[in-house]
Short mmCIF file of C-alpha atoms in Angstrom, two decimals:
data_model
loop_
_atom_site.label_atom_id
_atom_site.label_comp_id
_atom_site.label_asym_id
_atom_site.label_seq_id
_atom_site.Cartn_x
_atom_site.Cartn_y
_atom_site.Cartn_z
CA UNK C 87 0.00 0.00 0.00
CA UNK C 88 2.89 2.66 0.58
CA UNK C 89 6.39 3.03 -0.28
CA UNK C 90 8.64 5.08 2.02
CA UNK C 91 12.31 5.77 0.74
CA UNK C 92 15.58 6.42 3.05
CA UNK C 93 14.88 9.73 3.55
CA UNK C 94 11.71 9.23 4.84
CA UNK C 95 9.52 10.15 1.98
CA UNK C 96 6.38 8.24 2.87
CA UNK C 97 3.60 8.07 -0.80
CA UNK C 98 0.69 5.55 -1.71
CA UNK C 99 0.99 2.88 -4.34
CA UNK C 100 -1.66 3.89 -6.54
CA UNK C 101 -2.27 0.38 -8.39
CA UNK C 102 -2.26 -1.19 -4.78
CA UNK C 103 -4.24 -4.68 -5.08
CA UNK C 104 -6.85 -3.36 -2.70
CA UNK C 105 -7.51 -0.19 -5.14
CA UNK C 106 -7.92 -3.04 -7.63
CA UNK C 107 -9.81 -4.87 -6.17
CA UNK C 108 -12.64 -1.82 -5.35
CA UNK C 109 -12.04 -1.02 -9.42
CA UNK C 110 -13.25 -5.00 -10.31
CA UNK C 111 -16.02 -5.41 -8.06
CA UNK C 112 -17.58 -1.86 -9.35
CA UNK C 113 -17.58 -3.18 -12.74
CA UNK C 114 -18.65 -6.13 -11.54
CA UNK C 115 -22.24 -4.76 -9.93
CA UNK C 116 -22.26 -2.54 -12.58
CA UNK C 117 -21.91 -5.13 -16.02
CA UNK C 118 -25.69 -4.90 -16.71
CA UNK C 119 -25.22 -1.35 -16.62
CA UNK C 120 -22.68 0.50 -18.99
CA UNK C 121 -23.99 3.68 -18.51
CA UNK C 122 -23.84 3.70 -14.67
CA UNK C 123 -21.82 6.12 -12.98
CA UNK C 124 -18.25 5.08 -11.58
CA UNK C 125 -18.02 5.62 -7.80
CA UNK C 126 -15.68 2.73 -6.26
CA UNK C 127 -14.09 4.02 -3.12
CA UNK C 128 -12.54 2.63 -0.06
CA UNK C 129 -9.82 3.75 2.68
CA UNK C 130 -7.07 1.57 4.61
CA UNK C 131 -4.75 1.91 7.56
CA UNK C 132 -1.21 1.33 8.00
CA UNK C 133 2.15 2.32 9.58
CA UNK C 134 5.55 3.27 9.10
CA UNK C 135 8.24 1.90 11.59
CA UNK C 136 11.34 4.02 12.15
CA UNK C 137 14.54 1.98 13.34
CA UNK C 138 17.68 3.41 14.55
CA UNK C 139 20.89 1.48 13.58
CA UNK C 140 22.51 2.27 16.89
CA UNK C 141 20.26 0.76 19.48
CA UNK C 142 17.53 -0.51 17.22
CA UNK C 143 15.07 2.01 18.88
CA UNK C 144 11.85 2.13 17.10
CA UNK C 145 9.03 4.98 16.58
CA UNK C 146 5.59 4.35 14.38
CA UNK C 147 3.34 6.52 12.60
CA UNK C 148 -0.15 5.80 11.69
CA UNK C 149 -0.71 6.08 7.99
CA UNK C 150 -4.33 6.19 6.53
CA UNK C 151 -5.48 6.08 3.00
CA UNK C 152 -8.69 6.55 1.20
CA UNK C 153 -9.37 5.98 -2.58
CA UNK C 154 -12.42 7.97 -4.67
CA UNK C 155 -13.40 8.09 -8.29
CA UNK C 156 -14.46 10.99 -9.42
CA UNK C 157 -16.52 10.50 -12.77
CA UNK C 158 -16.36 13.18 -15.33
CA UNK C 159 -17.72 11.38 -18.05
CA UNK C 160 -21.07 12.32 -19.93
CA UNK C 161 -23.32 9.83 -21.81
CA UNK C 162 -24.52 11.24 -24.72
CA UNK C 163 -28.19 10.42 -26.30
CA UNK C 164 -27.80 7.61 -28.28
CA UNK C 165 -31.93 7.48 -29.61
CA UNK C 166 -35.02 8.94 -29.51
CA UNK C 167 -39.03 7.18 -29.75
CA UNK C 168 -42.02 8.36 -29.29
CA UNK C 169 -45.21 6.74 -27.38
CA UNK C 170 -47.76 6.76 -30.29
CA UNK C 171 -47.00 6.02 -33.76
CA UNK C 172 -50.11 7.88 -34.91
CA UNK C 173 -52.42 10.24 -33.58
CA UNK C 174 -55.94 10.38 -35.24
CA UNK C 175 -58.52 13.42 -34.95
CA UNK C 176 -61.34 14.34 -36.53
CA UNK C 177 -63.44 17.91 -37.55
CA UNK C 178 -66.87 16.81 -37.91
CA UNK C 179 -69.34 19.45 -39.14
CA UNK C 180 -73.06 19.65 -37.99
CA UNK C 181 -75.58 21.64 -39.65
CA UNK C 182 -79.69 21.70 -38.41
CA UNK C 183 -82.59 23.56 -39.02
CA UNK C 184 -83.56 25.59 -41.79
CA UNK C 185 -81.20 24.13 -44.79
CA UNK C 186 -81.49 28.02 -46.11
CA UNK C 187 -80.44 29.70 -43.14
CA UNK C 188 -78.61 26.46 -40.82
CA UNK C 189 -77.06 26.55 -37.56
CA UNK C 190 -73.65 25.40 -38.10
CA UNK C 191 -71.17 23.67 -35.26
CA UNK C 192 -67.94 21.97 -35.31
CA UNK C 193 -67.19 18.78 -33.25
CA UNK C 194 -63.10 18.31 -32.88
CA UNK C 195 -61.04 16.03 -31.24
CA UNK C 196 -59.73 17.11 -28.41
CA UNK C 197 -55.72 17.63 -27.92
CA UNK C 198 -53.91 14.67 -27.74
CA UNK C 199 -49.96 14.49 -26.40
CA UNK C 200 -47.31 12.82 -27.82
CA UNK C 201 -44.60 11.61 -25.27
CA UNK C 202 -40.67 11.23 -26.56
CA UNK C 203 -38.61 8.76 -24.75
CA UNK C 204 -35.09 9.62 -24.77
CA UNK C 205 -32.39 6.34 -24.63
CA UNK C 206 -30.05 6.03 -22.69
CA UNK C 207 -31.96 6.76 -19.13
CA UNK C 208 -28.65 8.25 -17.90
CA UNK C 209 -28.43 10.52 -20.89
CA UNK C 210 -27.85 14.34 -19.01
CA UNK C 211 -29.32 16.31 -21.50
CA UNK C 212 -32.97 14.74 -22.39
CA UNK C 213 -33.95 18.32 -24.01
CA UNK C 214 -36.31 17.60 -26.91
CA UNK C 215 -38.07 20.08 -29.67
CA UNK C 216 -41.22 19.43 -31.60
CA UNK C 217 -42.14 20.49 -34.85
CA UNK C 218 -44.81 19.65 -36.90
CA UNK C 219 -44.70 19.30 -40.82
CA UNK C 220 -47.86 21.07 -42.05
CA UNK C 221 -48.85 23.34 -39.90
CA UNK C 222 -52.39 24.07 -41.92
CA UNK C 223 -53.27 20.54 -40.76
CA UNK C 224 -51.99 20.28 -37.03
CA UNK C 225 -50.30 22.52 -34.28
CA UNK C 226 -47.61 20.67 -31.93
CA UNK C 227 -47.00 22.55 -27.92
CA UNK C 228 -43.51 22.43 -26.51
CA UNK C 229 -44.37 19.74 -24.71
CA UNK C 230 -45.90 17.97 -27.74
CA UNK C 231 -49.19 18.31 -27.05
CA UNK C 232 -51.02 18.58 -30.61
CA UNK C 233 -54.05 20.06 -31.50
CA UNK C 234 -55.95 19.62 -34.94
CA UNK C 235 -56.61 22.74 -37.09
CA UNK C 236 -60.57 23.31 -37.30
CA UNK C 237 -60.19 26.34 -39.48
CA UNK C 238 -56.75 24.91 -41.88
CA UNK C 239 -56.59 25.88 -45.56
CA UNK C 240 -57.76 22.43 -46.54
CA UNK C 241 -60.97 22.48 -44.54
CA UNK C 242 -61.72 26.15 -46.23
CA UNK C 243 -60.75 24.46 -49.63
CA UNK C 244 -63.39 21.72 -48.93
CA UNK C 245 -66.19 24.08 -47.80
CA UNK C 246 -65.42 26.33 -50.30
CA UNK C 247 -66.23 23.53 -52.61
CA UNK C 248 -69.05 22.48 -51.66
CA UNK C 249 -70.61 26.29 -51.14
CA UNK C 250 -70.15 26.00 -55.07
CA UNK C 251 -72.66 23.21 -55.74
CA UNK C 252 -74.90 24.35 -53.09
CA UNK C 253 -74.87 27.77 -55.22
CA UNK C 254 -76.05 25.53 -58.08
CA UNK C 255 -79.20 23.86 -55.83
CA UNK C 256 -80.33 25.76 -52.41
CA UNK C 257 -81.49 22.52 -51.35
CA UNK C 258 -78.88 20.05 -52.40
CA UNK C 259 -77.31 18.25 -48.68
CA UNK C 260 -74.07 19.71 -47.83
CA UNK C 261 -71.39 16.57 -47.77
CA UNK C 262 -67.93 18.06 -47.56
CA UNK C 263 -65.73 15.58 -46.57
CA UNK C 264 -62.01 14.73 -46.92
CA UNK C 265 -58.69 13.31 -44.75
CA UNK C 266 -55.36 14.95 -44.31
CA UNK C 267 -52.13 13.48 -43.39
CA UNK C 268 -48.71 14.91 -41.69
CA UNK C 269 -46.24 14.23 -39.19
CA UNK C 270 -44.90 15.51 -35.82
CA UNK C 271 -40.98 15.08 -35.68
CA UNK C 272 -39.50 15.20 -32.27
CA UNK C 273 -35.78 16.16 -31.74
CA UNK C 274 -32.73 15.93 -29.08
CA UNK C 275 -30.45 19.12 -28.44
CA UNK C 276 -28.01 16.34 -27.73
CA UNK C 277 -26.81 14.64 -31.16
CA UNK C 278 -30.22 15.69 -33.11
CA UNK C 279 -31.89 12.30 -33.24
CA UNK C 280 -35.15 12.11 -34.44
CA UNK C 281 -38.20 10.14 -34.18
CA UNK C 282 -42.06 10.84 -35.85
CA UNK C 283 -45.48 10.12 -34.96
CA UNK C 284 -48.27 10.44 -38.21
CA UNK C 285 -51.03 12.37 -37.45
CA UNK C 286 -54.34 12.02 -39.74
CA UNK C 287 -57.17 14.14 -39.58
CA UNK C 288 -60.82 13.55 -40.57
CA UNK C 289 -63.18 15.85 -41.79
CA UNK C 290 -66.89 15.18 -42.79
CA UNK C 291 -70.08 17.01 -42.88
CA UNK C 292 -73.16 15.63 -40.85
CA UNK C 293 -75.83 17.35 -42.37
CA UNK C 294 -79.18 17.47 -40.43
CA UNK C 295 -81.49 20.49 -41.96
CA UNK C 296 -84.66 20.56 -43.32
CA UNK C 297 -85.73 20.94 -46.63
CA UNK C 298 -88.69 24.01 -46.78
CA UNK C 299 -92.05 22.45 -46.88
CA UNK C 300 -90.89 19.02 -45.43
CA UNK C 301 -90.29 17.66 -41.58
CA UNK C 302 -88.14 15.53 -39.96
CA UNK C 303 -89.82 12.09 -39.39
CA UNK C 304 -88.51 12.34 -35.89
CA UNK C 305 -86.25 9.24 -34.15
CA UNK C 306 -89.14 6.86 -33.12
CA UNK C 307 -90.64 5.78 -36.08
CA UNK C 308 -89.35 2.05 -35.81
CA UNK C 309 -87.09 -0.11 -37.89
CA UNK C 310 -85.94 1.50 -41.59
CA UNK C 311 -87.00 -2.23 -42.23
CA UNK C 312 -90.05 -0.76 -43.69
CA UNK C 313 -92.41 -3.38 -41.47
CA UNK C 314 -95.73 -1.00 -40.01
CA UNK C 315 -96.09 0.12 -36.94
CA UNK C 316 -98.89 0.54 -34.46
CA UNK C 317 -100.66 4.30 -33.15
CA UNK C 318 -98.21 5.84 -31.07
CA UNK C 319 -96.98 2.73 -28.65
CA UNK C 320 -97.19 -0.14 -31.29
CA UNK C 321 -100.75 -1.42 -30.72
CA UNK C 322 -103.33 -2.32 -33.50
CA UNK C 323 -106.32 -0.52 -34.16
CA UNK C 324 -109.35 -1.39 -35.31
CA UNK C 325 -112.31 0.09 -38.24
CA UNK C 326 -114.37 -0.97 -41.08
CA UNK C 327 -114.85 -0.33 -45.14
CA UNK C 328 -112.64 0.39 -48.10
CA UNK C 329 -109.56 -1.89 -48.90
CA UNK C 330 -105.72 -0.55 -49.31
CA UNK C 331 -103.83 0.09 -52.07
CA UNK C 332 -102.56 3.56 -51.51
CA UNK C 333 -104.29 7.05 -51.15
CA UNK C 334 -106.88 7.35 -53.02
CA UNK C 335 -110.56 9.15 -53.58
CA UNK C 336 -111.58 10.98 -50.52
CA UNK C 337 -114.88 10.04 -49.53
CA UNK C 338 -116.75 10.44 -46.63
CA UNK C 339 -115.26 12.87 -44.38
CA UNK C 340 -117.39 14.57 -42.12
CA UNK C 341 -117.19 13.48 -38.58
CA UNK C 342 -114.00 13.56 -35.34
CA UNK C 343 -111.15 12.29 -34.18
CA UNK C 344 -111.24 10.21 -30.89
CA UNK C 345 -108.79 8.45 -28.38
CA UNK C 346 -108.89 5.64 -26.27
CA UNK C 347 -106.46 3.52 -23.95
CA UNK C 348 -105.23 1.64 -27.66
CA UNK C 349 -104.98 4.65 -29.87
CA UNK C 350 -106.72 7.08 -32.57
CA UNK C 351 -109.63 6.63 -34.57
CA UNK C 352 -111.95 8.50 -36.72
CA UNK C 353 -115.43 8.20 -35.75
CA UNK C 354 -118.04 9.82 -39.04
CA UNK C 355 -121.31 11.42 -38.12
CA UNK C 356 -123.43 8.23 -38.30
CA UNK C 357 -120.73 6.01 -35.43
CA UNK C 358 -119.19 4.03 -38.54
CA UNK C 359 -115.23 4.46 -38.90
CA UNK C 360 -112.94 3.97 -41.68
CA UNK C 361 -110.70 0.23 -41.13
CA UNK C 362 -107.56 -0.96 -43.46
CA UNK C 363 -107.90 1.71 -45.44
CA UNK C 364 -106.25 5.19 -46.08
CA UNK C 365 -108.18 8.38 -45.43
CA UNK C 366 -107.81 11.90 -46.39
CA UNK C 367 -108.90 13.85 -43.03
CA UNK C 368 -108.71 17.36 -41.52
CA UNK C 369 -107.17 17.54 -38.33
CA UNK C 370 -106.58 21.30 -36.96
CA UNK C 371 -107.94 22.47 -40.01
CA UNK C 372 -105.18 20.97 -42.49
CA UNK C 373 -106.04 18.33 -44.47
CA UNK C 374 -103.39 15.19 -44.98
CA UNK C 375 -103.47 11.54 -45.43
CA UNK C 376 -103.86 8.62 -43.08
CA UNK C 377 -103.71 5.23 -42.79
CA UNK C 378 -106.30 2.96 -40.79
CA UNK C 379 -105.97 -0.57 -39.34
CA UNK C 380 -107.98 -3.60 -39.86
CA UNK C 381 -109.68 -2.05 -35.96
CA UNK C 382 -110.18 1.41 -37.50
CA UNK C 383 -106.90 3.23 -35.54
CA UNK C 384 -104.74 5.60 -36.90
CA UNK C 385 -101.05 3.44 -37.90
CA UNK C 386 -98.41 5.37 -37.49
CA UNK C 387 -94.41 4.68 -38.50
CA UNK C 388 -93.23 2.59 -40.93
CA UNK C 389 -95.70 1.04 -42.97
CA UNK C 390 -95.34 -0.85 -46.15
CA UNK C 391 -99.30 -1.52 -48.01
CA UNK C 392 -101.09 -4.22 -49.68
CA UNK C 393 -99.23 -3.45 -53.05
CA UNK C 394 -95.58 -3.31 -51.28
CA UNK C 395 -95.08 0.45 -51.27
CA UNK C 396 -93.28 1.97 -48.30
CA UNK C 397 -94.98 5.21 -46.61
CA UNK C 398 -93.98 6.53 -43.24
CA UNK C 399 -96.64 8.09 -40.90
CA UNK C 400 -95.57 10.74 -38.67
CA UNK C 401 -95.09 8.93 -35.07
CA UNK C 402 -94.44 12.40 -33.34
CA UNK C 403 -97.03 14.01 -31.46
CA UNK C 404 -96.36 16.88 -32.45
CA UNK C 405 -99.95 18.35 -34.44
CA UNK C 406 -99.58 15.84 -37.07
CA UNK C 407 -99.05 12.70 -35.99
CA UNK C 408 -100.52 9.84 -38.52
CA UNK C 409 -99.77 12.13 -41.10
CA UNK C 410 -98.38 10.52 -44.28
CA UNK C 411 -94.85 12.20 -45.25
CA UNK C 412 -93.69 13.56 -48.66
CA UNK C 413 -90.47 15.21 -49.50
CA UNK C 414 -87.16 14.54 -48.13
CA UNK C 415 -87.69 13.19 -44.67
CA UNK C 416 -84.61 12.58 -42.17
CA UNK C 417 -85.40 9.34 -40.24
CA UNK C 418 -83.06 7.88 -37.64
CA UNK C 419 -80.60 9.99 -38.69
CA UNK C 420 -80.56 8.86 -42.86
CA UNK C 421 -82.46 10.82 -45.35
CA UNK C 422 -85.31 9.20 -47.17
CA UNK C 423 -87.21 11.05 -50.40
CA UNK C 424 -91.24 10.51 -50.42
CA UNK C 425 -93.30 10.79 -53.52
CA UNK C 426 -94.85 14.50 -54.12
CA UNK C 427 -96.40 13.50 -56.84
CA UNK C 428 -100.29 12.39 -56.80
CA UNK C 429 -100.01 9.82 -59.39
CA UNK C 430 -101.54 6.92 -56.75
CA UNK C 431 -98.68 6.23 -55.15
CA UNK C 432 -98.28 9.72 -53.72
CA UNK C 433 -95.91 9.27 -50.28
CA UNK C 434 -94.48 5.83 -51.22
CA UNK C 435 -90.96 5.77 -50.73
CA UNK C 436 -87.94 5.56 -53.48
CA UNK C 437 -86.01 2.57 -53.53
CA UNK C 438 -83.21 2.28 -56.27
CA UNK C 439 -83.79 5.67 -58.06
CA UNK C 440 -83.03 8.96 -58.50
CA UNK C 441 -85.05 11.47 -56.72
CA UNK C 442 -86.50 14.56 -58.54
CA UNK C 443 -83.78 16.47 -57.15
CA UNK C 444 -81.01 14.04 -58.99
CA UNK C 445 -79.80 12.19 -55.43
CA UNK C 446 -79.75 8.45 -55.55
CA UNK C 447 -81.18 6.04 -52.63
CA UNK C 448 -80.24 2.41 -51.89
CA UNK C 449 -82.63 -0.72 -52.15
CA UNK C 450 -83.62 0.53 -48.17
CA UNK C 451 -84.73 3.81 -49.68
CA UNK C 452 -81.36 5.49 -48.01
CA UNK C 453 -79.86 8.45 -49.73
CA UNK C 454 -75.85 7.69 -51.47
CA UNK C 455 -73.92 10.12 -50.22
#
């Protein structure tokens, strides 16, 4: 451990087995661990003897030693990840009422963060930077927290669009849609690595007005199935006369609507009542079409007739329930077009055609959008 020379010079061995020893068992614990900090230290005691040659009378001093490391080194960042690989969002939006004059609202994703992971653990300088690639699309935080653009160039471009073909028809459905891609790149200060996480954003339209001079079917008029419904709460009804077939002459007219625990009938002035049959009747002074049971009451949903035309009867009590729709009709959230026309089929729905208005609808009478 020490070497002392004639003169009484007394210094430590520096590769003394013991220092060695404190060295090998440190990189022993620490194997699994490249990047751990070197701290191996120790201390020892000893003594120097001082002899004289005439006498051989002796003195000793005490001689302790201590050994430290002292670590300088820095490790450096060696990679870079992120905790998402892709971020979705989405600008949805939602136009009701009048489809002249709508109410318009936007439904966005909320902010969403992206996390880096810097590697090694024991990297000193874990100082990152975001940036994002098209900023009309997405905006990225210091902290990389990223928010979608409602308002971006490419949304405008889209709108802007479709304002032109709803120039061409006031009452055409607005269905601006589209996607949009781009990337967030996160970066060290320490050796500039990089990593990226894709970010995609959806935009669509949902539009919910109303065409002038048609109504909304409302959201409980039973299955788009086309299968009929009962008055109200799904019960039959009960009458008597003419056979269906769709609406037809008027006939006899004169008489008032009653209710019972089943539902709504019409009663005429001599106590007869019109059964499986359809019925042009004034109710609040407005005159539409309804459609009577084999019990005589008022059917109301879905119903599909005797000659396998589709109709839907107002199930809303809202003034006109019973009533047979025409026009453009949103049901259940889908848009279904009723025959205007009083050609004897006047309210059946249009399966697998064009409307007058040029839109298409499915084989379930659903509008192609």
């Amino acid at each position: 451990m020490l070497r002392v020379d004639q003169e009484g010079m007394v210094s430590a061995r520096e590769n003394a087995k013991w220092i060695r020893d404190l060295i090998e068992a440190e990189k022993e614990k620490n194997k699994e661990n490249p990047y751990a900090k070197q701290e191996a230290a120790g201390s020892r005691s000893s003594y120097v003897t001082v002899t004289t040659k005439d006498g051989e009378k002796q003195a000793v001093c005490a001689v302790n030693l201590s050994f430290k490391t002292v670590d300088r080194t820095v490790v450096h960042v060696e990679k870079v990840s992120v905790n998402q690989a892709e971020l979705k969002f989405s600008v949805e939006k939602v136009l009701t009422g009048s489809r002249i004059s709508p109410k318009v609202e936007y439904k966005v994703t909320e902010a969403q963060r992206i996390g880096a992971v810097v590697a090694p653990a024991e990297a000193q300088n874990k100082s990152v930077e975001y940036s994002v690639a098209d900023s009309t699309v997405a905006a990225v935080s210091e902290d990389g927290v990223v928010t979608v653009k409602r308002d971006g160039k490419w949304i405008q471009d889209l709108e802007a669009k479709d304002a032109a073909n709803l120039a061409k028809n006031r009452y055409a459905l607005s269905t601006a849609a589209g996607s949009k891609k781009t990337v967030v790149t996160v970066t060290t200060e320490d050796g500039q690595k990089t990593a990226q996480c894709k970010v995609k954003v959806e935009f669509k339209t949902t539009d919910q007005t109303i065409r002038p001079g048609t109504s909304s079917g409302g959201s409980s008029g039973g299955s788009s199935g086309g299968s009929s419904s009962g008055g109200g709460s799904g019960s039959s009804y009960r009458g008597s006369s003419t056979a269906s077939g769709g609406p037809g002459a008027v006939g006899q007219t004169q008489g008032s609507w009653k209710q019972d625990s089943i539902g709504w009938w019409y009663q005429y002035q001599d106590g007869s009542y019109p059964k499986a049959c359809w019925k042009q009747l004034s109710y609040n002074g407005v005159l539409e079409w309804y459609h009577f049971d084999e019990r005589g009451y008022m059917e109301t949903g879905w119903f599909t007739d005797t000659d396998r035309h589709v109709y839907y009867l107002n199930p809303v009590s809202d003034g006109t329930k019973g009533r047979m729709v025409t026009g453009w009709n949103l049901i259940e959230g889908k848009w279904y077009y009723f025959n205007t026309v009083s050609d004897g089929t006047r309210g059946a729905m249009f399966v697998n055609r064009k409307t007058p208005d040029g839109y298409q609808v499915d084989g379930k009478g659903v509008w192609v959008q």
